[in-house]
PDB file of C-alpha atoms in Angstrom:
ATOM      1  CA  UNK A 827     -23.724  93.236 -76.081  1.00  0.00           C
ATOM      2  CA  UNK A 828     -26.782  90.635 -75.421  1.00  0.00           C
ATOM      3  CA  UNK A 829     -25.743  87.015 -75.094  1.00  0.00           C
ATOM      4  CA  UNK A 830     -28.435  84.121 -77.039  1.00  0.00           C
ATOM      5  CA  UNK A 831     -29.331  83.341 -73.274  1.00  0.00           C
ATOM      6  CA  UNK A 832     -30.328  86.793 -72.490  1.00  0.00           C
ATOM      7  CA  UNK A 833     -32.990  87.324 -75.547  1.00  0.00           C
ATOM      8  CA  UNK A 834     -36.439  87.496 -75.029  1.00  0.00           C
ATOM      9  CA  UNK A 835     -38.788  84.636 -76.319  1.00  0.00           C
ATOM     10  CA  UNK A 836     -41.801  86.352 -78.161  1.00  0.00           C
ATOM     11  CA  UNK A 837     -44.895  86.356 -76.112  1.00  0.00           C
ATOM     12  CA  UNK A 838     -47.683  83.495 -76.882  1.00  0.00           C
ATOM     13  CA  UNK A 839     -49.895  86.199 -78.730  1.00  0.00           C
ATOM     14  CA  UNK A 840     -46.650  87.371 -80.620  1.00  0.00           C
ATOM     15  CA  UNK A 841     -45.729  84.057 -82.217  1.00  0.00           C
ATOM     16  CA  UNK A 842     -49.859  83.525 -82.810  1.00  0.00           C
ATOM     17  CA  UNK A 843     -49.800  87.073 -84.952  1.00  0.00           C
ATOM     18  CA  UNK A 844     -46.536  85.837 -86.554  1.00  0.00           C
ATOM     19  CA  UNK A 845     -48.217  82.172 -87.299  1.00  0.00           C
ATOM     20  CA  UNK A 846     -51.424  83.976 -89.119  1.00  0.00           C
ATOM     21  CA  UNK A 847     -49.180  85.774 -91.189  1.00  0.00           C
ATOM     22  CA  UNK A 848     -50.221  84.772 -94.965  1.00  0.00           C
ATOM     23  CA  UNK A 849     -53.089  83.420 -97.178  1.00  0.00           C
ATOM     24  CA  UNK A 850     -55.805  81.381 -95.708  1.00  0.00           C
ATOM     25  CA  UNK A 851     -58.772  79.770 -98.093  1.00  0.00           C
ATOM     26  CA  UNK A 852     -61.761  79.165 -95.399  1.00  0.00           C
ATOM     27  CA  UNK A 853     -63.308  75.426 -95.772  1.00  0.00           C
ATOM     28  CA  UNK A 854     -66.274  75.465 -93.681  1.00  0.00           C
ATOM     29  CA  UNK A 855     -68.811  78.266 -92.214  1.00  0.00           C
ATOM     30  CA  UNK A 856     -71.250  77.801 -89.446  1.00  0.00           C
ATOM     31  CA  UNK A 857     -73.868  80.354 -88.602  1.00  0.00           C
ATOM     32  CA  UNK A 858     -76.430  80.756 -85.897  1.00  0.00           C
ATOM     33  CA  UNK A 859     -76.026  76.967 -85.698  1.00  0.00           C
ATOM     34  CA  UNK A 860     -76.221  76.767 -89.443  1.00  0.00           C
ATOM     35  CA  UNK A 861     -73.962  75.273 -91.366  1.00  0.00           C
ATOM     36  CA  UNK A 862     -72.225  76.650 -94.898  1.00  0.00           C
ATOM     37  CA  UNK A 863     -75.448  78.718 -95.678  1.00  0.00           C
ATOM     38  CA  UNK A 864     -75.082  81.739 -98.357  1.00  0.00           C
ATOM     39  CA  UNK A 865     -72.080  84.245 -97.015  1.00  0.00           C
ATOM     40  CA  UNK A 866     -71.736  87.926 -98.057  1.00  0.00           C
ATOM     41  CA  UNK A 867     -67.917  87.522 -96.782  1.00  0.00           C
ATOM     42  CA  UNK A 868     -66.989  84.483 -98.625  1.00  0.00           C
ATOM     43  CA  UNK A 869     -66.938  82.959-102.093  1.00  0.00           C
ATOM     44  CA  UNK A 870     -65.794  79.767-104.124  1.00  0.00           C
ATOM     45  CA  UNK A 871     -62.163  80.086-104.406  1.00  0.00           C
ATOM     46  CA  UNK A 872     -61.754  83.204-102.203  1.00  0.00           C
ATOM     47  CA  UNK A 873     -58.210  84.390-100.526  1.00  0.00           C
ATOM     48  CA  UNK A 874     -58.108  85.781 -96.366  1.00  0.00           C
ATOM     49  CA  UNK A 875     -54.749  87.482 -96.758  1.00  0.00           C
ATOM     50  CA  UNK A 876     -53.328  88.503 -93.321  1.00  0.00           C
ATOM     51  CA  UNK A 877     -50.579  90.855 -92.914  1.00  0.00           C
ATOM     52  CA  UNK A 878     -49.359  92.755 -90.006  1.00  0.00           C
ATOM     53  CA  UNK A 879     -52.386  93.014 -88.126  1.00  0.00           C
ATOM     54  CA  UNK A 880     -54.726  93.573 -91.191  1.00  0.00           C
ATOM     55  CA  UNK A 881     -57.181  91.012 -92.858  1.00  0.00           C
ATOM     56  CA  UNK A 882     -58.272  90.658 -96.268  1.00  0.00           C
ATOM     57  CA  UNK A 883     -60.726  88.704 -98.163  1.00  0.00           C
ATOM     58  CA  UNK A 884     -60.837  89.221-102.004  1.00  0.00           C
ATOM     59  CA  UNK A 885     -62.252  86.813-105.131  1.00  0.00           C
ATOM     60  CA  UNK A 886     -59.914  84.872-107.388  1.00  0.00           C
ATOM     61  CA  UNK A 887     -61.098  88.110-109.534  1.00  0.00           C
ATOM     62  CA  UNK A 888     -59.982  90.907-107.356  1.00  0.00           C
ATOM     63  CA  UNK A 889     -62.987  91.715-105.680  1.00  0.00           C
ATOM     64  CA  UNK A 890     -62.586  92.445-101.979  1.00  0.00           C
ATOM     65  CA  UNK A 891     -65.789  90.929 -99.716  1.00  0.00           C
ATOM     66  CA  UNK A 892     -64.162  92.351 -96.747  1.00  0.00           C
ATOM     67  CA  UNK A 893     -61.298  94.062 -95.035  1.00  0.00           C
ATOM     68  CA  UNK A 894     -60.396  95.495 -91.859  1.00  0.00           C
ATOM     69  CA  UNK A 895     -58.145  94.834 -88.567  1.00  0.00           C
ATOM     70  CA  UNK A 896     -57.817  92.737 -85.277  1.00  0.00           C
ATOM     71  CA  UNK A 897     -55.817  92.050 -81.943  1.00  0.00           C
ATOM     72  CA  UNK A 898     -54.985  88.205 -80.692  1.00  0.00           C
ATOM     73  CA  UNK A 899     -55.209  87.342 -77.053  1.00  0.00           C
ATOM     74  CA  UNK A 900     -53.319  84.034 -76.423  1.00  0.00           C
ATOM     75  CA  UNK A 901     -53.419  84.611 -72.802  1.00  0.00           C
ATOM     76  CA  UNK A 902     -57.037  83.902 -72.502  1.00  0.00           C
ATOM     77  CA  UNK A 903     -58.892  79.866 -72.964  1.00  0.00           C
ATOM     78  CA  UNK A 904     -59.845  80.151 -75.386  1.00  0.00           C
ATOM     79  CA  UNK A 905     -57.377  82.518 -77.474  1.00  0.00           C
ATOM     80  CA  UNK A 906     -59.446  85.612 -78.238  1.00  0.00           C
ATOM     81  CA  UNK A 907     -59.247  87.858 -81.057  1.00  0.00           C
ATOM     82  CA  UNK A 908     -61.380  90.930 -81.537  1.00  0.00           C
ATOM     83  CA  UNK A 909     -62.674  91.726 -85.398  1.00  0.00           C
ATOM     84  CA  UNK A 910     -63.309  95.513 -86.304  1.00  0.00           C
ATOM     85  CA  UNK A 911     -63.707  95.460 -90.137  1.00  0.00           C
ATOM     86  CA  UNK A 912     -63.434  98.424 -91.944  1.00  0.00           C
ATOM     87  CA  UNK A 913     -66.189  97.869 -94.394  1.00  0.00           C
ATOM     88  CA  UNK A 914     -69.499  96.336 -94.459  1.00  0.00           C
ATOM     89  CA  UNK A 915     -72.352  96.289 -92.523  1.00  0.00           C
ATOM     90  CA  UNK A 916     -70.244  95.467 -89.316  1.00  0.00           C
ATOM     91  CA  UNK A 917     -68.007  98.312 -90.402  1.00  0.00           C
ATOM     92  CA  UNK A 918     -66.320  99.994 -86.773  1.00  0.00           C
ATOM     93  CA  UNK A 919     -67.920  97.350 -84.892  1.00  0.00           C
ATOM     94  CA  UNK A 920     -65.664  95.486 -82.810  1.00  0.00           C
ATOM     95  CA  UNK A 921     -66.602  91.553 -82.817  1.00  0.00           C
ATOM     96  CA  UNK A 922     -65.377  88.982 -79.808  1.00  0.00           C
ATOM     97  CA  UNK A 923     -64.451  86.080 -81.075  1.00  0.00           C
ATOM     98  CA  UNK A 924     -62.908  82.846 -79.956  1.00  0.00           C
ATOM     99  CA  UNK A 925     -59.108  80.944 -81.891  1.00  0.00           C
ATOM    100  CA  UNK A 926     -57.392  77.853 -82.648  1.00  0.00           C
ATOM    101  CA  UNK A 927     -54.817  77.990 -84.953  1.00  0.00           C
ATOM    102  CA  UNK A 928     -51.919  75.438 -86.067  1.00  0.00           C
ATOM    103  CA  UNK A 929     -49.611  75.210 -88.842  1.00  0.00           C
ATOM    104  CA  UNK A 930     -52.199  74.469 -91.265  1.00  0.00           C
ATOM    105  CA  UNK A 931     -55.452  75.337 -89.683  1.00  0.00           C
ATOM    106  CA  UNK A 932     -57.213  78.642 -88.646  1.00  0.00           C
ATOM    107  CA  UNK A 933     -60.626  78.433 -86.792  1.00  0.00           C
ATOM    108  CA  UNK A 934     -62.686  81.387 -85.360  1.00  0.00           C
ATOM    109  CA  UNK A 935     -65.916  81.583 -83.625  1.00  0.00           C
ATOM    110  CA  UNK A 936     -67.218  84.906 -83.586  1.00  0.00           C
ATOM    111  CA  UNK A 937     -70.477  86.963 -81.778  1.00  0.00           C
ATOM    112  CA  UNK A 938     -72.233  90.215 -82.973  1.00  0.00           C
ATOM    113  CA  UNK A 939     -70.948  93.326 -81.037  1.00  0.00           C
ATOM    114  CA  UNK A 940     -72.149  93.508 -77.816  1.00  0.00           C
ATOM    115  CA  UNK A 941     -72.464  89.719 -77.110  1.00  0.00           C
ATOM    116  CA  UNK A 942     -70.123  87.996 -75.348  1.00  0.00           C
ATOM    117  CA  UNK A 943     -66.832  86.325 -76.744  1.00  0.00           C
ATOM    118  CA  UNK A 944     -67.937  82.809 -77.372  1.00  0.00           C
ATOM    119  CA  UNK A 945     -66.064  80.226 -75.617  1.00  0.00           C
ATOM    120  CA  UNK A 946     -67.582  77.059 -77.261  1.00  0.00           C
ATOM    121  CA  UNK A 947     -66.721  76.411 -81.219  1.00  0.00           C
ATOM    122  CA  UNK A 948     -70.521  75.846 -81.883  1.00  0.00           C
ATOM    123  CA  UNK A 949     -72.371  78.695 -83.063  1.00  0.00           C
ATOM    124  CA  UNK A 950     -75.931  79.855 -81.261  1.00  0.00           C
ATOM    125  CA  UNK A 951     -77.925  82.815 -82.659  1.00  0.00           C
ATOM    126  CA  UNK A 952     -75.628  85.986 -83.111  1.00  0.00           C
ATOM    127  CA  UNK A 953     -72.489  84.004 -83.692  1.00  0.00           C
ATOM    128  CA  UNK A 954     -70.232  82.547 -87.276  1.00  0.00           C
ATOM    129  CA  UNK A 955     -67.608  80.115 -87.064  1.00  0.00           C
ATOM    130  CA  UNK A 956     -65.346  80.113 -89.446  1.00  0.00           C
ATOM    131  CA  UNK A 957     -62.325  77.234 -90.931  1.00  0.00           C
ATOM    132  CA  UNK A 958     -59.621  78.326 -92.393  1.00  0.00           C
ATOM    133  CA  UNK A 959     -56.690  75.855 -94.511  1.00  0.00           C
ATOM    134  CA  UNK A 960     -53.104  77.503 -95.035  1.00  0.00           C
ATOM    135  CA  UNK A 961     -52.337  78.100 -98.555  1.00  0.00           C
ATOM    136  CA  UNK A 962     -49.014  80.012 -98.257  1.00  0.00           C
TER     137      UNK A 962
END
């Protein structure tokens, strides 16, 4: 029988998986340097819906712009994650990328495969940033 003082605290990249858990409505893109252009992955109104370690983006209508998997880092400054979406023209490709994340905010700055993981949150050529707002 375990006493309280001898459980284990989640590790840093644990409780960062269990904080993304939910719907997320991205606010702001930056790509190549350039910011909100037109986005293939995005749209007014659209839902990122994470669960487990899967990602979602789908239209107020259903559609789904993109979908596919990742793995947090907290360990690393900055926290990394690593994108592979599962459809799209990125489809199998595994993307570095770059966190912040708080109760209410999401942020991710990632690079092309084969690039390295960015470690500013200020896109160059190869790289999108996006902001995410919690909305459940």
């Amino acid at each position: 029988m375990s006493s309280p003082s001898t459980r284990t605290t989640p590790c840093p990249t644990e409780l960062d998986r269990q904080a993304l858990q939910g719907t997320w409505e991205q606010i702001a893109l930056e790509d190549s340097g350039i910011a909100n252009p037109p986005d293939e992955h995005s749209a007014p109104g659209a839902l990122t819906t994470i669960e487990g370690d899967q990602f979602r983006v789908m239209t107020l209508d259903g559609e789904v712009l993109l979908q596919g998997c990742f793995a947090l880092d907290a360990s690393t400054t900055p926290k990394s994650i690593t994108w592979i979406d599962a459809i799209g023209a990125d489809a199998g490709k595994r993307l570095p990328a770059s966190y912040t994340l708080d109760d209410e905010h999401f942020v991710f700055i990632a690079a092309d495969e084969g690039m390295p993981r960015p470690t500013h949150f200020s896109t160059t050529p190869g790289q999108t940033m996006r902001t995410f707002v919690r909305r459940s």
